[in-house]
């Protein structure tokens, strides 16, 4: 957004091509004497968060200001997730509660976007029951956001088109939500077709962004003073596999290129698929210090029988071998995982195999999920929900075991000094700061802040230290967090 001679903001360039939206904004300003505000609610993974940052960037460029609730948003976007039924149900719950704010059509602009919007079943439900929605946008249409809003305002019914899809979102403004970490999508889509997963249907085939575009974006990130990048892809270590001319351009090579960008002190990446975790990548993770000593490596199941039914393309033995190689290459490396319980046909013996792999690996943390049937995926046709109680019991057992492993792993750090990248104040206690170690552990710590009086009075530290690397002495450990104190210089 630019400023005119009187210091008033105007936004002619971004809105010039969209006369109806421009008129809507002008009328809003005439009535309210302020800029309209946008609110984006994001469900799901970090890929979705990265998309939301681009949408926020486009809207801010057009003159909208950010706000933090549905009630105060003049333009509302809900970015949806299809990965499990729970996220879908929550989305429809939110949409229901929006009815009270919507008012007559056109007063507020309301759009729904993200993975669910690629599925007819969800679009039809919105069209039938939530007529106050102005437009529906697919994840591959983000670069056309303003044009879809324009059409949403023009059309009386909910606007949706399959046109205006693009392969990539290049050269778009990004409103980064964190000073300490930049989310950088390096590829979109997934080719793996795990039998339980909806993503290949919602996000399409794998498309790798070009090296030049990725490195250029990260150079901007570095110039903005953001010290950490998180390279994102549904199958991040398959980056480059779709290039016609492959040469040495694979994910390991990309990581080493990113590590050459000065002032990027931490390089994170997710999510890695075990089948694409090459020896070259393991060697690179072992050799380059800026690469995080942490890998998120979804196991999904420890049973070979289930892994085959899941179409995961590795065995438990191969998984364990990768873990060994990673730990040899980078001593102290932490490993987190995703595990699904109650996949169709899972027997007790399969579950015991999963427990066995967990005991052998001792993951530092794990996201555990109960299998959720996704219409259109092969596994949903094998679903037989008679064993709900058994599945719930297995789930609880698994969570308990993982909690034990996480706590033991965290306790090993008591008495050690670690470097924490500060993410801001702890959500629970505003006198305490929060951040992550290089191996991705969450640390809540007491700052050595001269302006801080005493913790009991809940006085907020005056210095904003987000994005700073802070040495911390670890004094205690919990299952999901470490506690500590900043070390005096
Ligand atoms: N049911 C349960 N969990 C699922 N995941 C993906 N699809 C499903 C499903 N249908 C989990 C996987 C994946 C994570 C992002 O979500 O563990 O790694
Ligand atoms: Fe949700 Fe998966 Fe889509 Fe991410 S990729 S938004 S987790 S469905």
Coordinates of N, CA and C and ligand atoms in Angstrom, one line a residue, residues 45 82-85 194-199 234 270-271 296-300 310 312 337-341 343 367-374 377 379, ligand 1:
X45 N -2.2 -27.9 8.2 CA -0.8 -28.0 8.3 C -0.1 -26.7 8.0
X82 N -8.5 -31.0 4.8 CA -9.3 -32.3 4.5 C -8.7 -33.5 5.1
X83 N -7.6 -33.4 5.9 CA -6.8 -34.6 6.2 C -7.5 -35.5 7.1
X84 N -8.3 -35.0 8.0 CA -9.1 -35.9 8.9 C -10.5 -35.2 9.1
X85 N -11.5 -36.1 9.4 CA -12.9 -35.6 9.6 C -13.0 -34.5 10.6
X194 N -0.7 -42.8 -0.6 CA -0.8 -43.6 0.6 C -2.3 -43.9 0.6
X195 N -2.7 -45.2 0.9 CA -4.1 -45.5 0.7 C -5.1 -44.8 1.6
X196 N -4.6 -44.2 2.7 CA -5.5 -43.5 3.6 C -5.7 -42.0 3.4
X197 N -4.8 -41.5 2.5 CA -4.6 -40.0 2.5 C -5.3 -39.3 1.3
X198 N -5.9 -38.2 1.6 CA -6.7 -37.4 0.7 C -5.8 -36.4 -0.1
X199 N -4.6 -36.1 0.4 CA -3.8 -35.0 -0.1 C -3.5 -35.1 -1.6
X234 N 4.6 -31.5 1.0 CA 3.9 -32.7 1.6 C 4.9 -33.8 1.6
X270 N 10.1 -30.0 6.4 CA 9.1 -31.0 6.6 C 8.0 -31.1 5.5
X271 N 7.5 -32.2 5.2 CA 7.6 -33.5 5.9 C 8.4 -34.5 5.0
X296 N 11.5 -34.9 10.9 CA 10.1 -35.4 11.1 C 9.9 -36.5 10.1
X297 N 9.8 -37.7 10.6 CA 9.8 -38.9 9.7 C 8.6 -39.8 10.0
X298 N 7.5 -39.5 9.3 CA 6.3 -40.3 9.7 C 6.5 -41.8 9.5
X299 N 6.2 -42.5 10.6 CA 6.2 -44.0 10.5 C 4.9 -44.6 10.0
X300 N 3.8 -44.0 10.5 CA 2.4 -44.4 10.3 C 2.1 -45.8 10.9
X310 N -1.0 -49.8 3.4 CA -1.0 -48.3 3.3 C -0.3 -47.8 2.1
X312 N 3.0 -47.6 1.7 CA 4.0 -46.7 2.2 C 5.4 -46.9 1.5
X337 N 7.6 -38.1 14.7 CA 6.9 -39.0 13.8 C 5.4 -38.8 13.8
X338 N 4.7 -39.4 12.8 CA 3.2 -39.5 12.8 C 2.9 -41.0 12.8
X339 N 1.9 -41.3 13.6 CA 1.4 -42.7 13.7 C -0.1 -42.7 13.6
X340 N -0.6 -43.7 12.8 CA -2.1 -43.8 12.7 C -2.5 -45.1 13.4
X341 N -3.5 -45.0 14.2 CA -4.0 -46.2 14.9 C -5.4 -46.6 14.3
X343 N -6.0 -48.3 11.5 CA -6.1 -48.5 10.0 C -6.9 -49.7 9.7
X367 N 3.0 -37.4 16.7 CA 1.6 -37.0 16.5 C 0.9 -38.3 16.2
X368 N -0.1 -38.6 17.1 CA -0.8 -39.9 16.9 C -2.2 -39.6 16.5
X369 N -2.7 -40.4 15.5 CA -4.1 -40.1 15.0 C -4.9 -41.4 14.9
X370 N -6.1 -41.3 15.2 CA -7.0 -42.4 14.9 C -7.4 -42.3 13.4
X371 N -7.4 -43.5 12.8 CA -7.7 -43.5 11.3 C -9.0 -42.9 11.0
X372 N -9.0 -42.0 10.0 CA -10.3 -41.3 9.7 C -10.6 -41.6 8.2
X373 N -11.7 -42.2 7.9 CA -11.9 -42.6 6.5 C -12.1 -41.4 5.6
X374 N -11.5 -41.3 4.5 CA -11.6 -40.2 3.6 C -12.2 -40.7 2.3
X377 N -10.6 -42.3 -1.1 CA -9.3 -43.0 -1.0 C -9.5 -44.5 -0.9
X379 N -8.4 -46.9 1.1 CA -8.6 -47.5 2.5 C -10.0 -47.2 3.0
Ligands
LIG1 N1 -6.6 -40.7 9.1 C1 -5.8 -40.4 10.1 N2 -4.7 -39.8 10.0 C2 -4.3 -39.4 8.8 N3 -3.2 -38.7 8.3 C3 -3.3 -38.6 7.0 N4 -4.5 -39.1 6.6 C4 -5.1 -39.6 7.6 C5 -6.3 -40.3 7.8 N5 -7.1 -40.6 6.8 C6 -2.1 -38.4 9.2 C7 -0.8 -39.0 8.8 C8 0.0 -37.9 8.2 C9 -0.5 -36.7 9.0 C10 -0.3 -35.4 8.4 O1 -1.9 -37.0 9.1 O2 -0.2 -39.6 9.9 O3 1.4 -38.1 8.3

